[in-house]
PDB file of C-alpha atoms in Angstrom:
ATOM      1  CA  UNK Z   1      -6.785   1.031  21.727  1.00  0.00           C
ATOM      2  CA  UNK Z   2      -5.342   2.727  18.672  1.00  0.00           C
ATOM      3  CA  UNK Z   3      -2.986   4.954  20.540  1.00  0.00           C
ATOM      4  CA  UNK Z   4      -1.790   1.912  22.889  1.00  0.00           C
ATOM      5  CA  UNK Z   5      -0.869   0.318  19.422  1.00  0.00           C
ATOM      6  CA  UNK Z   6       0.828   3.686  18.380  1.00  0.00           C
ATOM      7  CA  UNK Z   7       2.765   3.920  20.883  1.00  0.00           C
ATOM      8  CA  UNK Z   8       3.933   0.261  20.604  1.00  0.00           C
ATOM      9  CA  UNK Z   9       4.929   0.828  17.798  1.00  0.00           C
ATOM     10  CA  UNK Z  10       7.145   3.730  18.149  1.00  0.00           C
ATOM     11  CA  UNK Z  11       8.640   1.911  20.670  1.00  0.00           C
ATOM     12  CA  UNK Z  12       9.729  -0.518  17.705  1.00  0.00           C
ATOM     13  CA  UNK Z  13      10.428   1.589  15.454  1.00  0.00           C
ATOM     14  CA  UNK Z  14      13.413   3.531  17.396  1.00  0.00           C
ATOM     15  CA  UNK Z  15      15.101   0.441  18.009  1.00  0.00           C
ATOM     16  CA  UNK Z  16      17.579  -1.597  16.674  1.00  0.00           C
ATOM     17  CA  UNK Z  17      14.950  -4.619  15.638  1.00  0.00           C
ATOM     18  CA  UNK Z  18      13.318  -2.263  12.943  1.00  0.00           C
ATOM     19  CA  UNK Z  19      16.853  -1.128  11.665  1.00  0.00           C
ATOM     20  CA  UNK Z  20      16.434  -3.887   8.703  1.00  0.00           C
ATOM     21  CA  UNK Z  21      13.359  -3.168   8.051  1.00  0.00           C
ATOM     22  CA  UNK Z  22      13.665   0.528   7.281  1.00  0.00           C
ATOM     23  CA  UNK Z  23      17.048  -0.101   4.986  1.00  0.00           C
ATOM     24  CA  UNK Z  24      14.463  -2.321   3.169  1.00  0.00           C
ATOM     25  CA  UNK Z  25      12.004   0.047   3.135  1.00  0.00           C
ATOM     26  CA  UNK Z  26      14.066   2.849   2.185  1.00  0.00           C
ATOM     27  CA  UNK Z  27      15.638   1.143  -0.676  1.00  0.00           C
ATOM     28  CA  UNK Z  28      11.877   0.368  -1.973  1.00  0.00           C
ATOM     29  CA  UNK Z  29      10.735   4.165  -1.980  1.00  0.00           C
ATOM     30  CA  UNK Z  30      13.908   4.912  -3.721  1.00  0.00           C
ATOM     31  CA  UNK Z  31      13.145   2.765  -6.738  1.00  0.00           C
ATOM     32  CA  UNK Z  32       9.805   3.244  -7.300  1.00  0.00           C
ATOM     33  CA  UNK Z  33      10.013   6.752  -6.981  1.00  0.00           C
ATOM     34  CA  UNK Z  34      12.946   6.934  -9.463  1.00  0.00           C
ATOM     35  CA  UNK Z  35      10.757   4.675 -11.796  1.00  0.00           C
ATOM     36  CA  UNK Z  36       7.478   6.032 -11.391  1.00  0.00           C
ATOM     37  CA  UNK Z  37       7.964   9.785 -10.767  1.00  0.00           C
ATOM     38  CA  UNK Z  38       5.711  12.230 -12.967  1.00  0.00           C
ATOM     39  CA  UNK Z  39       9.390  13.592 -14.567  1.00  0.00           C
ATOM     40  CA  UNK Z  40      10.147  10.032 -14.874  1.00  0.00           C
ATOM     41  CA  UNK Z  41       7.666   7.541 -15.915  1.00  0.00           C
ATOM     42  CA  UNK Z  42       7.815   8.485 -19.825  1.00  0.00           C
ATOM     43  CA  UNK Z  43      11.039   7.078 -20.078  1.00  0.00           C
ATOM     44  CA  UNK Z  44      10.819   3.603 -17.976  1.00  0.00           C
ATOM     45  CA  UNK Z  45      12.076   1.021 -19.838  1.00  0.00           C
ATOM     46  CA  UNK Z  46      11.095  -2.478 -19.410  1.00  0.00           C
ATOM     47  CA  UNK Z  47      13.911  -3.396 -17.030  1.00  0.00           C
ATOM     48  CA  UNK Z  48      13.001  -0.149 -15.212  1.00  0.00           C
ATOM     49  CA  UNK Z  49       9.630  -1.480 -14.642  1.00  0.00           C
ATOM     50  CA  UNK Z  50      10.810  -5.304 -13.961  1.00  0.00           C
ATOM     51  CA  UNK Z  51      12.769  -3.531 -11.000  1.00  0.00           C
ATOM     52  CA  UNK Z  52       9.548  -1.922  -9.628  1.00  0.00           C
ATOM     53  CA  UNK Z  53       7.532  -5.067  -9.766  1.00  0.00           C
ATOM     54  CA  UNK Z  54       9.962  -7.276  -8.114  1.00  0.00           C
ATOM     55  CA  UNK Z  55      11.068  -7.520  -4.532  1.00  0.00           C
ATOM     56  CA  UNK Z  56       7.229  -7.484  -3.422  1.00  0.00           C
ATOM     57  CA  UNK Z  57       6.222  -7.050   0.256  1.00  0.00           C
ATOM     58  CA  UNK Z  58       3.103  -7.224   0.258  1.00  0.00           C
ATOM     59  CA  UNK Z  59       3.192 -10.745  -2.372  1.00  0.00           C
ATOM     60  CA  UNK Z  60       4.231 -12.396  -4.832  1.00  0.00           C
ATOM     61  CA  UNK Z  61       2.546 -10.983  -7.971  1.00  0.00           C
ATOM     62  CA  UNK Z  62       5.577 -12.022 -10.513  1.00  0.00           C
ATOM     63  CA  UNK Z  63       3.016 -14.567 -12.464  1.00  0.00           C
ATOM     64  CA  UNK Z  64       0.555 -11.268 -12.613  1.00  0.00           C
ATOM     65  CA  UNK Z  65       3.065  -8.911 -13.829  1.00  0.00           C
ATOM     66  CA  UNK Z  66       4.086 -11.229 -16.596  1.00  0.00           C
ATOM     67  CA  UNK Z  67       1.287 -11.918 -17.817  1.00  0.00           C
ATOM     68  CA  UNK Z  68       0.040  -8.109 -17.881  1.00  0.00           C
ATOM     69  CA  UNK Z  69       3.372  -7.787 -19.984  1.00  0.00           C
ATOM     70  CA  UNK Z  70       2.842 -10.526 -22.313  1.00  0.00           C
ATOM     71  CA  UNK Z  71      -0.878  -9.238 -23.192  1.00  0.00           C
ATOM     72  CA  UNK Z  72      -0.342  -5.172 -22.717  1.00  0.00           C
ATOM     73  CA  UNK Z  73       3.289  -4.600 -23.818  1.00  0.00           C
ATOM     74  CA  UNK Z  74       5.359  -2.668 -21.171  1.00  0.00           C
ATOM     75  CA  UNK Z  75       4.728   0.724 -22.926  1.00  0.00           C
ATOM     76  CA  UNK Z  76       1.319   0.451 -22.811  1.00  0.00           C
ATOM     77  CA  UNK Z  77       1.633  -0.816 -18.842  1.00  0.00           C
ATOM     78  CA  UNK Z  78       3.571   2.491 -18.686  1.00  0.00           C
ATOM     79  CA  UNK Z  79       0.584   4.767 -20.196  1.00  0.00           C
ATOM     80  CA  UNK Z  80      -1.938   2.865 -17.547  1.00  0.00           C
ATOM     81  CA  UNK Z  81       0.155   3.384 -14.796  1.00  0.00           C
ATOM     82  CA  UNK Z  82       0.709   6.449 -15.348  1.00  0.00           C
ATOM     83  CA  UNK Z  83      -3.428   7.686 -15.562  1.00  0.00           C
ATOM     84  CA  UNK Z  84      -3.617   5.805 -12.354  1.00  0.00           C
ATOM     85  CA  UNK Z  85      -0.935   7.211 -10.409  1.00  0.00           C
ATOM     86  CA  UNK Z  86      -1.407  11.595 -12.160  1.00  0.00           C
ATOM     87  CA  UNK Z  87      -4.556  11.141 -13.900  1.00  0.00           C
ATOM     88  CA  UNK Z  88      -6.966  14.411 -13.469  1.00  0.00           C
ATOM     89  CA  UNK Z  89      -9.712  11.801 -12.833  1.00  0.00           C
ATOM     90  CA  UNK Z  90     -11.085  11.134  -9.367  1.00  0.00           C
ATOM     91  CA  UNK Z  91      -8.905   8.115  -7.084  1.00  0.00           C
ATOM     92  CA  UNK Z  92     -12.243   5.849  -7.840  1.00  0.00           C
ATOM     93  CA  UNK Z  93     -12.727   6.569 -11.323  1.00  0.00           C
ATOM     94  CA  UNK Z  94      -9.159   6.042 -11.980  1.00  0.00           C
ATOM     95  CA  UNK Z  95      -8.467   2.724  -9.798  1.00  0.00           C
ATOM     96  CA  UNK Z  96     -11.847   1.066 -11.723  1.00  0.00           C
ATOM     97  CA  UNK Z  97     -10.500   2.476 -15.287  1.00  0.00           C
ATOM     98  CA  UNK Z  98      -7.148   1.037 -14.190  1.00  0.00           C
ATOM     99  CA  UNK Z  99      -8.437  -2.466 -13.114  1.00  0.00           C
ATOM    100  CA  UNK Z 100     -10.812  -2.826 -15.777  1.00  0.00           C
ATOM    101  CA  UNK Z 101      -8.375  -1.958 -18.643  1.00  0.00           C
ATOM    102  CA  UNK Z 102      -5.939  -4.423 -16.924  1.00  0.00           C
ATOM    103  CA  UNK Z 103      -7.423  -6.761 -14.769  1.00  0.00           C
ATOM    104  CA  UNK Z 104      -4.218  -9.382 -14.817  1.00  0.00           C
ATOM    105  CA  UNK Z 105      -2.354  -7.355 -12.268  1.00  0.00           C
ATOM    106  CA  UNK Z 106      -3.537  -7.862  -9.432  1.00  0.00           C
ATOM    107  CA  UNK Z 107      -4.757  -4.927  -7.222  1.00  0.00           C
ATOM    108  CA  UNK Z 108      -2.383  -5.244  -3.964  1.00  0.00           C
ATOM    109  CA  UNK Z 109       0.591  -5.133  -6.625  1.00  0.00           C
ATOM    110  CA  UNK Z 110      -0.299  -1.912  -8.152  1.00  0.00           C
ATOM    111  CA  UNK Z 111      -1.277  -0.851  -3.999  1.00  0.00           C
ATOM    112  CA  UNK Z 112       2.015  -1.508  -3.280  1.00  0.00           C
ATOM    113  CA  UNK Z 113       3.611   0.264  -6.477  1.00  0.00           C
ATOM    114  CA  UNK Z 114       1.854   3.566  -6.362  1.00  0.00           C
ATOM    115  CA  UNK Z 115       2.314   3.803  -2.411  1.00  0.00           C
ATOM    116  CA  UNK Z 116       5.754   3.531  -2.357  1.00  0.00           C
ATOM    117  CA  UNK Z 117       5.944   5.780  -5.667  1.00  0.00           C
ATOM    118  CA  UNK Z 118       3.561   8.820  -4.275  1.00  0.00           C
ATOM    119  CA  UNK Z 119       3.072   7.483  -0.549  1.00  0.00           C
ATOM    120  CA  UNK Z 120       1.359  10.745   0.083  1.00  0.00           C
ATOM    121  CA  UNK Z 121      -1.651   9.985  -2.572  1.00  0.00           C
ATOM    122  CA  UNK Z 122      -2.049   6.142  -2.175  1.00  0.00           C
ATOM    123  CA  UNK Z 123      -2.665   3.923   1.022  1.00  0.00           C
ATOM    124  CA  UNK Z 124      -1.751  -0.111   0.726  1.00  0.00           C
ATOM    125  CA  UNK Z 125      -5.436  -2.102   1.607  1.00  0.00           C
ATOM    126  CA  UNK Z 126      -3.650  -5.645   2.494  1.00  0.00           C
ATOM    127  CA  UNK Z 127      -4.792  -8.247   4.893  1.00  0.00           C
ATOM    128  CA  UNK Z 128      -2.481  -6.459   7.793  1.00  0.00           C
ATOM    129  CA  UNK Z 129      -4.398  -3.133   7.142  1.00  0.00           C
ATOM    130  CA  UNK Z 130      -7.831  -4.879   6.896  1.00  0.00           C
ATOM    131  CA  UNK Z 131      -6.958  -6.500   9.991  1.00  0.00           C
ATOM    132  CA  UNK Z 132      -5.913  -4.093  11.602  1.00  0.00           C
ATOM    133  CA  UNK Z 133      -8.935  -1.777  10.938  1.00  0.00           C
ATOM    134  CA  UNK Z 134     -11.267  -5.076  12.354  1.00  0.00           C
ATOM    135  CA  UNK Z 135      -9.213  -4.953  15.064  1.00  0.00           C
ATOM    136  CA  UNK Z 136      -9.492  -1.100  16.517  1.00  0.00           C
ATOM    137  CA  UNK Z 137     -13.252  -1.350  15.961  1.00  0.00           C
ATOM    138  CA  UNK Z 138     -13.565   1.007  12.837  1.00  0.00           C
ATOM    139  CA  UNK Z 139     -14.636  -1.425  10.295  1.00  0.00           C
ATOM    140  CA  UNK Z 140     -17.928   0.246   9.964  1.00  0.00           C
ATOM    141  CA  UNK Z 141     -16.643   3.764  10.119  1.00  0.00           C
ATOM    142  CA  UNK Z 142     -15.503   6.016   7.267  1.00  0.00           C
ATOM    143  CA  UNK Z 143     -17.928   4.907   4.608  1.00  0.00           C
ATOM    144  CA  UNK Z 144     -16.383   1.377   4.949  1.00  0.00           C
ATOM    145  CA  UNK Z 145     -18.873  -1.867   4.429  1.00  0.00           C
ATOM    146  CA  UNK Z 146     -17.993  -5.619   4.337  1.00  0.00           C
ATOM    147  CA  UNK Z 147     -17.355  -5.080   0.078  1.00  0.00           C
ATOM    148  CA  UNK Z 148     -14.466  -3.206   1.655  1.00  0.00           C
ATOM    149  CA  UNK Z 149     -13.364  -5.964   2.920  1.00  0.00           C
ATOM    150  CA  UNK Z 150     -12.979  -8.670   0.204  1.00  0.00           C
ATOM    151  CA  UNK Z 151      -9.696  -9.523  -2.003  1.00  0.00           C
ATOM    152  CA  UNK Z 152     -10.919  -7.167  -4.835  1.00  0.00           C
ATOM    153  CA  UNK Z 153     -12.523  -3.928  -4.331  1.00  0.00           C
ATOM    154  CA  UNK Z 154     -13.876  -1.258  -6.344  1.00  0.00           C
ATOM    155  CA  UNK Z 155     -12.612   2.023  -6.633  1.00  0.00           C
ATOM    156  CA  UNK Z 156     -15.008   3.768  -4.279  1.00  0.00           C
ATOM    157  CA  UNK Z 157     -14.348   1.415  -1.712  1.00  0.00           C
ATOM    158  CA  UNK Z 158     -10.043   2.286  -2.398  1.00  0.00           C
ATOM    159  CA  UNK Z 159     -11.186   5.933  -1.346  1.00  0.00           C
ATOM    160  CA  UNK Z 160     -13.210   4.492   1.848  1.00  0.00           C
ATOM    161  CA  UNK Z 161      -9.777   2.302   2.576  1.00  0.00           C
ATOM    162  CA  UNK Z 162      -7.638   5.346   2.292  1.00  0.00           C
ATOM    163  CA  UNK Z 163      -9.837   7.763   4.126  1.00  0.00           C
ATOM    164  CA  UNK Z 164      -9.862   5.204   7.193  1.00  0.00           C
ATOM    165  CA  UNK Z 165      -5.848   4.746   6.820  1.00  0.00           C
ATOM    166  CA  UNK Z 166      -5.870   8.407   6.638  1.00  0.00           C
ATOM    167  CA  UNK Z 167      -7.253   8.892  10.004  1.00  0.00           C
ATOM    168  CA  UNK Z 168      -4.694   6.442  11.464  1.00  0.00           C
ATOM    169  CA  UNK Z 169      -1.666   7.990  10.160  1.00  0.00           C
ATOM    170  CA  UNK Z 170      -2.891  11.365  11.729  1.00  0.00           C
ATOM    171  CA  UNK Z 171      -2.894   9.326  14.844  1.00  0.00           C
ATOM    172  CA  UNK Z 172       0.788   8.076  14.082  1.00  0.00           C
ATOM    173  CA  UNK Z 173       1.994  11.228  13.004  1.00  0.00           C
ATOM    174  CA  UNK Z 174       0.392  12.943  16.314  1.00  0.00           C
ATOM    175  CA  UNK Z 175       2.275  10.342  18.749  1.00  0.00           C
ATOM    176  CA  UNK Z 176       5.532  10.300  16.519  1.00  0.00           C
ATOM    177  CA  UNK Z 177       5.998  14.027  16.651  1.00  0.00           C
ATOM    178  CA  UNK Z 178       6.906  13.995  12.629  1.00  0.00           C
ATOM    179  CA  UNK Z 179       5.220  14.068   9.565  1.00  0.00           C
ATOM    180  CA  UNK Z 180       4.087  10.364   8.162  1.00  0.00           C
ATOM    181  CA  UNK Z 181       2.938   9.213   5.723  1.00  0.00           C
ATOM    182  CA  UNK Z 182       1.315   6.269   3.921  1.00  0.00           C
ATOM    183  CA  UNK Z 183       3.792   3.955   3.963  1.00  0.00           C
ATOM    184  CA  UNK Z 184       4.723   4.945   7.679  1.00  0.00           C
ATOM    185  CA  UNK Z 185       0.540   3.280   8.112  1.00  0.00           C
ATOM    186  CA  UNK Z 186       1.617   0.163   5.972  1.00  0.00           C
ATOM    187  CA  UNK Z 187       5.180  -0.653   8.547  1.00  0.00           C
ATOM    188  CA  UNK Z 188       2.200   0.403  11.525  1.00  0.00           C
ATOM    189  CA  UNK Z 189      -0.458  -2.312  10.303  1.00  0.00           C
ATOM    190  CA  UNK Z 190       2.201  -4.671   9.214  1.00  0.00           C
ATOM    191  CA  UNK Z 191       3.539  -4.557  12.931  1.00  0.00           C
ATOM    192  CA  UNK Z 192       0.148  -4.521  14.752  1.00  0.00           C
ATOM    193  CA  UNK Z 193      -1.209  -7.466  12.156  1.00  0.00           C
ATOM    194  CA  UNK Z 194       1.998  -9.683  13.157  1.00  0.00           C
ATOM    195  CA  UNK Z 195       2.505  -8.285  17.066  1.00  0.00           C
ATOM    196  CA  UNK Z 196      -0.474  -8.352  18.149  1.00  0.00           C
ATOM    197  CA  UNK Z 197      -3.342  -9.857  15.977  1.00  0.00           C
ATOM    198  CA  UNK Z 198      -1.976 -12.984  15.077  1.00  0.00           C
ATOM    199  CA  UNK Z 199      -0.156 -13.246  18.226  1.00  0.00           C
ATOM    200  CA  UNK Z 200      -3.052 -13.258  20.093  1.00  0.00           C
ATOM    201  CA  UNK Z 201      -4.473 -15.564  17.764  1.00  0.00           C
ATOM    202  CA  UNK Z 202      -1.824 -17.678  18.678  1.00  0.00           C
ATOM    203  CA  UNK Z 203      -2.343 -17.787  22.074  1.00  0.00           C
ATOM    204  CA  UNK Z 204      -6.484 -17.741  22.240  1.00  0.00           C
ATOM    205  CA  UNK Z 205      -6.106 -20.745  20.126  1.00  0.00           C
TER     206      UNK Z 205
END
């Protein structure tokens, strides 16, 4: 089933419909990574920062951000993000630190942020990737459980949501014939969620 959706996919993806999409995409990974690089993050200032948390795809998480502001300050927003994105801690220790230290934002925001900032290191767990995951059969595989599933997650199951992701971009990247990373699996489950999950919804009901 996976590779049937793969290949849909790619089909997609070379064509003119995704052209859009990509230009959005692209202009995304170009501002967080300015933002949010390890050379860069020292010096973000606070409209630096309002640029990265705007312009959401995955939400709208402008009443989180804002009030993470008002409470934290947007140097000391700076500091977390920076442990959680090149902390020498583990992924879990470092997403519960994160989330416990600032609990206002809310966890698909920062998903989003560090994904499109280091796309290699973090993985975006929204309903399209959950969904997705249901929907090849692999919710029960790579250490996932039904706490895996649920709005807010702990950091161990982050690490069970990336390792399953993980195995599905080497399945994208094997069919594509190029290298692909993290956010390539976010466009993938964003496109199977919409094409064929709630389509089919649509249509059963």
């Amino acid at each position: 089933m996976l590779e049937i959706l793969v290949n849909d996919f790619i089909k997609f993806f070379s064509s003119d419909l995704s052209t859009r999409l990509k230009e959005i995409v692209d202009e995304r990974r170009k501002i967080c990574k300015q933002v949010l690089s390890e050379e860069n993050i020292d010096s973000a200032k606070a409209e630096d920062l309002e640029l990265v948390f705007n312009n959401f795809l995955t939400g709208d998480f402008d009443k989180g951000f804002k009030a993470a502001v008002e409470k934290y300050s947007y140097r000391n927003l700076v500091e977390h993000l920076k442990y959680f994105l090149y902390g020498s801690d583990t992924l879990e220790q470092r997403f519960d630190r994160f989330f416990l230290a600032i609990p206002e934002l809310p966890q698909l925001a920062v998903m989003e942020v560090a994904t499109f900032a280091q796309p290699k290191s973090f993985c975006i767990w929204d309903v399209s990737a959950k969904s997705t995951i249901r929907y090849i059969g692999h919710s029960r595989m790579h250490g996932l459980s039904e706490d895996s599933f649920k709005d807010v997650i702990a950091g161990l199951d982050y690490v069970w949501a990336k390792l399953a992701l993980n195995h599905v971009r080497q399945i994208l990247s094997a069919y594509s014939g190029r290298k692909t990373d993290f956010v390539d699996v976010y466009l993938f489950t964003r496109y199977v969620y919409e094409e064929w999950i709630l389509k089919k919804s649509f249509s059963d009901g």
